[in-house]
Each structure stands twice: as structure tokens, then as C-alpha cells.
PDB file of C-alpha atoms in Angstrom:
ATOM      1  CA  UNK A   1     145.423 117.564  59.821  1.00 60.00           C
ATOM      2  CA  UNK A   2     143.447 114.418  60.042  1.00 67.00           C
ATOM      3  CA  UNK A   3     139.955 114.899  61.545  1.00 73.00           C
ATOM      4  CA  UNK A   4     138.737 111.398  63.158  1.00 71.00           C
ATOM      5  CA  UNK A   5     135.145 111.083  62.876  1.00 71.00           C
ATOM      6  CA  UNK A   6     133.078 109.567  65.645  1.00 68.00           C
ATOM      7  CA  UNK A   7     129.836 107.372  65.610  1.00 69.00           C
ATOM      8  CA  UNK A   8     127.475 107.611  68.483  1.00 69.00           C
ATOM      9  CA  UNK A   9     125.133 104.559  68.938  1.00 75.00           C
ATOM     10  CA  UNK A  10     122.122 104.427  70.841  1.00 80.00           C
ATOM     11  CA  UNK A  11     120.538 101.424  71.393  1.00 91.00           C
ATOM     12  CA  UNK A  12     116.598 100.603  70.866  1.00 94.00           C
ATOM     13  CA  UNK A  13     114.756 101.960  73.860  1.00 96.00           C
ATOM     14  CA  UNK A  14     111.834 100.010  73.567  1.00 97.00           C
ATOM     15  CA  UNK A  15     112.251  97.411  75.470  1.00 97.00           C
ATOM     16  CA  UNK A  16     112.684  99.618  78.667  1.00 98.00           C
ATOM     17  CA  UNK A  17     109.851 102.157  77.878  1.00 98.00           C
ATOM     18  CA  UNK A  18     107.700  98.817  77.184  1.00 98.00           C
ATOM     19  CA  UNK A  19     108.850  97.075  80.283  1.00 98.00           C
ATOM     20  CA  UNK A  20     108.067 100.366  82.376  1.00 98.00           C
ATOM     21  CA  UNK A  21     104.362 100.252  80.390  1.00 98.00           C
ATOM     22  CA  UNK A  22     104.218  96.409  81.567  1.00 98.00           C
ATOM     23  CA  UNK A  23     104.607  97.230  85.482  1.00 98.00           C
ATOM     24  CA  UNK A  24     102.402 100.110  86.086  1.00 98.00           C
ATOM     25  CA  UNK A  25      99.833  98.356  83.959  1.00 98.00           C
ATOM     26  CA  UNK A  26     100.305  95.394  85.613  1.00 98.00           C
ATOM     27  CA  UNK A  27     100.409  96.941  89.193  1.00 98.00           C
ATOM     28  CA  UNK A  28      97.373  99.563  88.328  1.00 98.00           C
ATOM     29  CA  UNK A  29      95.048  96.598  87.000  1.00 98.00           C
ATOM     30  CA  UNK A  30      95.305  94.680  89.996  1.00 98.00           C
ATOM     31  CA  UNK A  31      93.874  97.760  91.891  1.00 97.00           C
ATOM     32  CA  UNK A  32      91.241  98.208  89.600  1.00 97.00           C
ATOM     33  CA  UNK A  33      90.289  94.507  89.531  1.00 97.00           C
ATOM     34  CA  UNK A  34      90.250  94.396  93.785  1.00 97.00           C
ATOM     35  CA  UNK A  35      93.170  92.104  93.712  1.00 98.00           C
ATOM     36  CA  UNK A  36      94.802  95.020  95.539  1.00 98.00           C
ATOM     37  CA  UNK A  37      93.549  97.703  97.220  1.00 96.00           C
ATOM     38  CA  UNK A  38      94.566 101.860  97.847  1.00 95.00           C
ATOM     39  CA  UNK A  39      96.699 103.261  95.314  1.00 96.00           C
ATOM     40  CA  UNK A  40      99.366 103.896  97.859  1.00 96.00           C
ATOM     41  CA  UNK A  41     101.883 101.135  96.454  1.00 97.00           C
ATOM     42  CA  UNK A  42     100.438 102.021  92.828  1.00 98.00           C
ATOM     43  CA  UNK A  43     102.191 105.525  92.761  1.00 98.00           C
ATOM     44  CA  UNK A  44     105.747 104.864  92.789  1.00 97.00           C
ATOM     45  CA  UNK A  45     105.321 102.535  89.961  1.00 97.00           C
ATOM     46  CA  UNK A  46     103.257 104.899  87.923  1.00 98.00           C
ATOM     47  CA  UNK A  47     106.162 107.370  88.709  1.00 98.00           C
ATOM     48  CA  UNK A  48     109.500 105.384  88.229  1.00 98.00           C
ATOM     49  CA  UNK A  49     108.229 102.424  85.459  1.00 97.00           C
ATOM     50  CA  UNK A  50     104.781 104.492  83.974  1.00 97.00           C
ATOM     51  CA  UNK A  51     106.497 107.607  83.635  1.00 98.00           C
ATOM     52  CA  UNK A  52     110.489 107.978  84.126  1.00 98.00           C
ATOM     53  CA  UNK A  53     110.893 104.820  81.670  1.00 98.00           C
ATOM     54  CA  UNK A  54     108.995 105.572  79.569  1.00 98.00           C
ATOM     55  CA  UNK A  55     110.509 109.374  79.172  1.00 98.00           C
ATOM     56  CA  UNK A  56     114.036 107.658  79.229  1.00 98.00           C
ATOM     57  CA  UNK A  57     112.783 105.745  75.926  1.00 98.00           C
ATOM     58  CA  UNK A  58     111.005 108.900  74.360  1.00 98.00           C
ATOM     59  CA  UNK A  59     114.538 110.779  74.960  1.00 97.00           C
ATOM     60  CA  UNK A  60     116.632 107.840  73.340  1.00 96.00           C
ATOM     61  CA  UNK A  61     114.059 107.530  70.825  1.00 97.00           C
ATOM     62  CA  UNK A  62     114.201 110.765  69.609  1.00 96.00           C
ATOM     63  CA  UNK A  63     117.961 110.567  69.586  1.00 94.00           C
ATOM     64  CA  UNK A  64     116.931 107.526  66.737  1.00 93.00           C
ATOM     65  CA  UNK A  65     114.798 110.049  65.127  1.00 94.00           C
ATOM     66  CA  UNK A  66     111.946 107.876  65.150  1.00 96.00           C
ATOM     67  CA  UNK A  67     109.089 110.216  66.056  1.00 97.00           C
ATOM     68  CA  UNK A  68     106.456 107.696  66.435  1.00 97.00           C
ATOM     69  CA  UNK A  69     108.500 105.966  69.040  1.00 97.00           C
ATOM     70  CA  UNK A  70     109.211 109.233  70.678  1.00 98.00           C
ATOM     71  CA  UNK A  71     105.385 110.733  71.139  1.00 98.00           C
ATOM     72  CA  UNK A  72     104.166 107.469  72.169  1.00 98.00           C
ATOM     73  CA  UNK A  73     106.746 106.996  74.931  1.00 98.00           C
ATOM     74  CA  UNK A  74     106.849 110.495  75.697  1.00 98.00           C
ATOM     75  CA  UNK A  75     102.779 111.129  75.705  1.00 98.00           C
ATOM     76  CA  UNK A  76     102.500 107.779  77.958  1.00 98.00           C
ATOM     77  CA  UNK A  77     104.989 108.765  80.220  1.00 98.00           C
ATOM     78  CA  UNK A  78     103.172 112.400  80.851  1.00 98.00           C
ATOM     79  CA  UNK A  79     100.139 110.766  81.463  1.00 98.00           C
ATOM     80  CA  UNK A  80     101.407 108.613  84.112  1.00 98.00           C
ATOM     81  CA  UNK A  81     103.004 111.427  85.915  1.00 98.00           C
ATOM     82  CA  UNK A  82     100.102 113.103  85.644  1.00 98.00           C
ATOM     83  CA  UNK A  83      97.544 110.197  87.417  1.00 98.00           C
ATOM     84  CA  UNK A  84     100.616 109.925  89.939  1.00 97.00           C
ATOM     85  CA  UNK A  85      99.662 113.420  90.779  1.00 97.00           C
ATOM     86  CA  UNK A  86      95.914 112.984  90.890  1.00 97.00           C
ATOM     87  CA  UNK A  87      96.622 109.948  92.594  1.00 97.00           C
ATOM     88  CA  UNK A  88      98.200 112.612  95.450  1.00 97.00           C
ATOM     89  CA  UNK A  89      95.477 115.142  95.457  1.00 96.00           C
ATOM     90  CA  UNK A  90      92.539 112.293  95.652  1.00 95.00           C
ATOM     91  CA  UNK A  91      94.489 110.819  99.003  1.00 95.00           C
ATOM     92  CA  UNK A  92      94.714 114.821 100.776  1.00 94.00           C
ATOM     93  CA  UNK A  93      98.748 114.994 100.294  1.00 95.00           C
ATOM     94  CA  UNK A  94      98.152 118.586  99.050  1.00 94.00           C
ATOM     95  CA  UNK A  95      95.540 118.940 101.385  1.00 94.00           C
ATOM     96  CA  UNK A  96      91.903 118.891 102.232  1.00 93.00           C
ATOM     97  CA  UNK A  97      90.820 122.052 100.450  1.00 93.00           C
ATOM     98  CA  UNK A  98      92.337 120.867  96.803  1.00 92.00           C
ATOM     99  CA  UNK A  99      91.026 117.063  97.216  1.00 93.00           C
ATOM    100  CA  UNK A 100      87.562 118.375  98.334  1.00 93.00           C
ATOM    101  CA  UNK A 101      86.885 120.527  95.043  1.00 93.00           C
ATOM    102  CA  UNK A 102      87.618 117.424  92.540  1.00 94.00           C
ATOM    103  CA  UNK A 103      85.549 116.832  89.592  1.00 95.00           C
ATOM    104  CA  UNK A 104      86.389 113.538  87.993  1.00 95.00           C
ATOM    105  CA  UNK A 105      84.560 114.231  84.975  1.00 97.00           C
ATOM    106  CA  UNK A 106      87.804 116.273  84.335  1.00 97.00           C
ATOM    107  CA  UNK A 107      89.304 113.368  84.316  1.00 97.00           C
ATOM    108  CA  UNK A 108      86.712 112.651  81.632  1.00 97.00           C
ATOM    109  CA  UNK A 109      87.797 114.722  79.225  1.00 98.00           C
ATOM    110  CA  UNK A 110      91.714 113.681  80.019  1.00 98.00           C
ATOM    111  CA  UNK A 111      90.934 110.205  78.977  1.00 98.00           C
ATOM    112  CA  UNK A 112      88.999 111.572  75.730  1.00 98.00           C
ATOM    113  CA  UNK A 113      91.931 113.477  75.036  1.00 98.00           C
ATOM    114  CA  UNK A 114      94.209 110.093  75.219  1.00 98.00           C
ATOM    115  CA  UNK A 115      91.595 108.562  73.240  1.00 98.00           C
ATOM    116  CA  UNK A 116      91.852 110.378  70.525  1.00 98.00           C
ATOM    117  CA  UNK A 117      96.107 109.959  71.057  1.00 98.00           C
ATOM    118  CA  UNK A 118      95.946 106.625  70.698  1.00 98.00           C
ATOM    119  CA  UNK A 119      93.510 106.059  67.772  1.00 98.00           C
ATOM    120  CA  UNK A 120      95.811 107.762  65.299  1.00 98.00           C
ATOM    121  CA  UNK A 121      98.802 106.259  67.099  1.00 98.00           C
ATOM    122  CA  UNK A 122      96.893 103.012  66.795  1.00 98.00           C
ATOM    123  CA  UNK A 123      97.305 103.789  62.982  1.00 97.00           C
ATOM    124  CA  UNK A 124     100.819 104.584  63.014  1.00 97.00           C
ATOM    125  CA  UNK A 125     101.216 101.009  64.944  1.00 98.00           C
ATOM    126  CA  UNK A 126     100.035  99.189  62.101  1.00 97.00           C
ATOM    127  CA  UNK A 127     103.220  99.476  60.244  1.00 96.00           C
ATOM    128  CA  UNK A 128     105.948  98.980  63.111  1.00 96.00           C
ATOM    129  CA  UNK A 129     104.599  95.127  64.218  1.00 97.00           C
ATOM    130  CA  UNK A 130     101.390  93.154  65.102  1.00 97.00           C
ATOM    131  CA  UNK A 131     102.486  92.926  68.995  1.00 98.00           C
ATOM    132  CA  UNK A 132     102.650  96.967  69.177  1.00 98.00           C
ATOM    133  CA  UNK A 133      99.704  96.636  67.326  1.00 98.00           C
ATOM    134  CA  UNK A 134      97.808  94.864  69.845  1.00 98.00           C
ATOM    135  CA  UNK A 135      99.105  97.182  72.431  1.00 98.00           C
ATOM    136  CA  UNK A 136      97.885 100.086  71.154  1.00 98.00           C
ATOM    137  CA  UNK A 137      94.299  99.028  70.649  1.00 98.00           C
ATOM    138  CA  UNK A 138      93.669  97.235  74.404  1.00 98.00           C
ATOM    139  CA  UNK A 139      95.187 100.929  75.043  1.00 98.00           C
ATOM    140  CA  UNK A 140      92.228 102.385  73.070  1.00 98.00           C
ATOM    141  CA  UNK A 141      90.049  99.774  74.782  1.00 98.00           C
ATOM    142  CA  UNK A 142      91.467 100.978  78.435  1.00 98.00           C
ATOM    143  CA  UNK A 143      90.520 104.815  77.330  1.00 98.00           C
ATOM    144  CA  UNK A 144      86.971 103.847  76.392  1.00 98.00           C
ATOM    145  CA  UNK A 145      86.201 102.341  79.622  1.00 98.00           C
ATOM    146  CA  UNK A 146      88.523 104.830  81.634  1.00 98.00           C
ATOM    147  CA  UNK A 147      86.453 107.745  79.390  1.00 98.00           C
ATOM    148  CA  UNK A 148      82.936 106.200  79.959  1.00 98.00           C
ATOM    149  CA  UNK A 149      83.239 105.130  83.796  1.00 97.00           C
ATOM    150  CA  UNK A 150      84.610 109.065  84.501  1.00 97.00           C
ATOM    151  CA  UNK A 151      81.355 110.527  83.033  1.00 97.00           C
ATOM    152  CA  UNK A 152      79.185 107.823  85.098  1.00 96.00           C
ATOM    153  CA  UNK A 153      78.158 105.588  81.769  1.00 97.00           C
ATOM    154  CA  UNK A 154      77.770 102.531  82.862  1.00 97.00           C
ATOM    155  CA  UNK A 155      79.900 103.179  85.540  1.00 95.00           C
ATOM    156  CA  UNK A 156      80.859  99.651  86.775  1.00 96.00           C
ATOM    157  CA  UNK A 157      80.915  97.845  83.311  1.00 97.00           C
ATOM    158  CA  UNK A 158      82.848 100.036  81.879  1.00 98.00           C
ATOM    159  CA  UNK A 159      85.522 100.081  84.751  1.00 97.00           C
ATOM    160  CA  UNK A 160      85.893  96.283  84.523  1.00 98.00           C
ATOM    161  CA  UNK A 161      86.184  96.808  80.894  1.00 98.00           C
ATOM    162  CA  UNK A 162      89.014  99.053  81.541  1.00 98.00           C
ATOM    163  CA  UNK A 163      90.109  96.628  84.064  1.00 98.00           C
ATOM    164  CA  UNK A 164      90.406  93.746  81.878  1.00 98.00           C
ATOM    165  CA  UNK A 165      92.466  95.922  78.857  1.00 98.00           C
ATOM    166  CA  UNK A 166      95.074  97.365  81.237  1.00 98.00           C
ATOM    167  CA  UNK A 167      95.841  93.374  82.357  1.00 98.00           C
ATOM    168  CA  UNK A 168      96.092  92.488  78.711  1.00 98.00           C
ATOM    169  CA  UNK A 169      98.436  95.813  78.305  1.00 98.00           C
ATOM    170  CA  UNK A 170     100.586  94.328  81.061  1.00 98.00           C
ATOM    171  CA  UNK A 171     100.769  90.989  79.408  1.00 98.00           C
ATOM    172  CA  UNK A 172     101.604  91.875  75.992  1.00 98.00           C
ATOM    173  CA  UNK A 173     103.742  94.651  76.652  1.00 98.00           C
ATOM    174  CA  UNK A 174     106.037  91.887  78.617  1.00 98.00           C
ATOM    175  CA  UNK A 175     105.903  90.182  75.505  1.00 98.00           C
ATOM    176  CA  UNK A 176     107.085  93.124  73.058  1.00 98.00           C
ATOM    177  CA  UNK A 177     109.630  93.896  75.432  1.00 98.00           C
ATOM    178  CA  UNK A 178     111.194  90.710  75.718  1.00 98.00           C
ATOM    179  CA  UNK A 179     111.080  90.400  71.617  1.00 98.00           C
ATOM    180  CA  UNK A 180     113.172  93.671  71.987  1.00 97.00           C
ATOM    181  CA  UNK A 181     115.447  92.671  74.584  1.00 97.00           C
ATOM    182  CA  UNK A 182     116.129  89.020  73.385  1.00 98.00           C
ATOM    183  CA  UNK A 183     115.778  89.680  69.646  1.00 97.00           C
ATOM    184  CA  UNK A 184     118.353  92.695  69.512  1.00 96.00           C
ATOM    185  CA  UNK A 185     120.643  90.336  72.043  1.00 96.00           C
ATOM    186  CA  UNK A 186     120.686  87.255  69.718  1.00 97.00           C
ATOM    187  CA  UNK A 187     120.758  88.906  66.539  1.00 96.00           C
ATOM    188  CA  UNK A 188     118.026  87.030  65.410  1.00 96.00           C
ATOM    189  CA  UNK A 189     113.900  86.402  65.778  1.00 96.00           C
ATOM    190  CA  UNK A 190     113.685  85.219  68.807  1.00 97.00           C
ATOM    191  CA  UNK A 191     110.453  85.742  70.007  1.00 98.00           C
ATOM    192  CA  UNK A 192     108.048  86.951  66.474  1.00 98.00           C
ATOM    193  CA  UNK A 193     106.362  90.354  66.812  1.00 97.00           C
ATOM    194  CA  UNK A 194     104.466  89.852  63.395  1.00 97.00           C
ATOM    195  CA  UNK A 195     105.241  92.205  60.418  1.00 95.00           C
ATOM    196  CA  UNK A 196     103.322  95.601  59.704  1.00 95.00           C
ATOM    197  CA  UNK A 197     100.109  94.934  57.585  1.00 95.00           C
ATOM    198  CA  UNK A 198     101.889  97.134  55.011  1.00 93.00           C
ATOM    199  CA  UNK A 199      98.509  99.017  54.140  1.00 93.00           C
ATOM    200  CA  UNK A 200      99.886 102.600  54.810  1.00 90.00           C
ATOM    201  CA  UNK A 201     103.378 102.510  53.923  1.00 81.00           C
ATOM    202  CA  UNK A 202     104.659 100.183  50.950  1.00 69.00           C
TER     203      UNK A 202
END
């Protein structure tokens, strides 16, 4: 009996979960610089780009068994659903009572937590290419300002700062996911994403 043996290929998800990281950053920043204002038109981006593409990558990624890829789509994508819901309780869609009791240094201590995420996936990022790279420490920069602004340090400075990093996030994550996108789809380097500093991993 002949047994016929079948491949399954996945392709790279990180184009998607970077263009999903691109949008809601993109979106989100002009809010927080008063280009826009409300974050009524800010939450289905944070839902369907911030957080559904980004868990779409995470799952594909793990299917690659790249577990960097995986927790760093996968974490982002949690915390996006999760500021889509705070988003909801801040504007009284689950009522008066819940939004009246909020305590953003809570909040606080979420962005710590993220923080801390990022810095030793900030380390991991060093060895997959300069672009991701980049990302990944304007996304420590966002945390720092998100972090300090939620526990009232320098309240306004420190929301600009975060201001100015999640633009930046938009704009290079565009750029990483177009490498991805056009690089895989020419079979060749396209658009250069730099090579890993090759301190960690030889």
C-alpha cells in the first residue's frame, strides 16, 4: 500500500499582523495628537487591525513554530482587545456605574506590565532584522510615556511622547510589512530590513 505524504505550507504572517499594528497605530496616534478626536472611530480598528490581525498572525505563526513571532503577535493583539474594551467602559457602553469607579492608574500598571513585554522582546528583535528592531523599541518608547502619563508624571509630556512613538510605530510597521509582502512576492530584497546584529545568536 503506498502512503502519499502531504506538505502543508503556511505562508509568513507578518506582513498582515504588521499591517494590522500599522492601522491602529496609525489611527490611535492621530487621537492622541488632536488630529482626531473621541475614540469612537478608534475602536473598530483597535478590534479588527490591533487585535484580530494580529491574533490571525500569532495563530499562523505558531503553526511556523516560531515562538517569538507568535507571543509578540499574540501579546499585541490581547492588548488591543483589551484598550477596545476600556475604550467601552470609559464612553458608559456598560454603563454609568462601571465607568464611574475607573482608576486609570490601573491602567498604570497594564502599561508597566507591557513594558517589561517588550524590553525582553526588544532583545529577541535584535536577531530577526533592524526594521523589527526599530519597532520594538518606539514600542518601548510608547509604554514609557503611556506608563508615566497613567500615574500623572509629567502628565502632558509624557503623552506627547507617547504620541510621537505610536506615529513612528505606524510608519515603520508599513515599512516592515511591505518588505514582507513585496520581498516574499518577488523572491528577492526588495525593500532591505537590515540583518540581526548577530550579538545573541551566532
Amino acid at each position: 500500500m503506498n502512503e502519499t505524504k502531504v506538505k502543508v505550507v503556511t505562508a509568513d504572517p507578518s506582513a498582515l499582523g504588521l499591517f494590522g499594528l500599522a492601522m491602529i497605530t496609525l489611527v490611535a496616534s492621530s487621537q492622541k495628537l488632536g488630529l482626531t478626536s473621541g475614540v469612537s472611530f478608534v475602536i473598530p480598528w483597535a478590534i479588527f487591525l490591533g487585535a484580530s490581525a494580529q491574533l490571525m498572525a500569532s495563530i499562523n505563526d505558531f503553526k511556523h513554530n516560531n515562538t517569538f513571532g507568535a507571543t509578540a503577535f499574540g501579546g499585541y493583539a490581547f492588548f488591543w482587545y483589551s484598550v477596545g474594551l476600556v475604550w467601552l467602559i470609559q464612553n458608559g457602553v456598560f454603563g454609568q456605574a462601571l465607568a464611574s469607579t475607573i482608576d486609570v492608574k490601573q491602567l498604570g500598571f497594564a502599561y508597566l506590565g507591557y513594558l517589561i513585554f517588550t524590553l525582553y522582546m526588544t532583545i529577541g528583535a535584535m536577531e530577526t532584522h533592524k526594521v523589527l528592531f526599530i519597532i520594538f523599541v518606539l514600542i518601548d518608547c510608547l509604554f514609557i510615556g503611556l506608563t508615566l502619563s497613567s500615574f500623572g508624571i509629567m502628565s502632558e509630556a509624557t503623552h506627547t511622547f507617547a504620541a510621537y512613538s505610536e506615529m513612528l510605530i505606524a510608519v515603520f510597521s508599513f515599512y516592515g510589512s511591505a518588505a514582507s509582502v513585496l520581498n516574499a512576492h518577488f523572491g528577492r530584497e526588495f525593500l532591505p530590513v537590515g540583518k540581526p546584529f548577530g550579538i545573541f545568536k551566532k
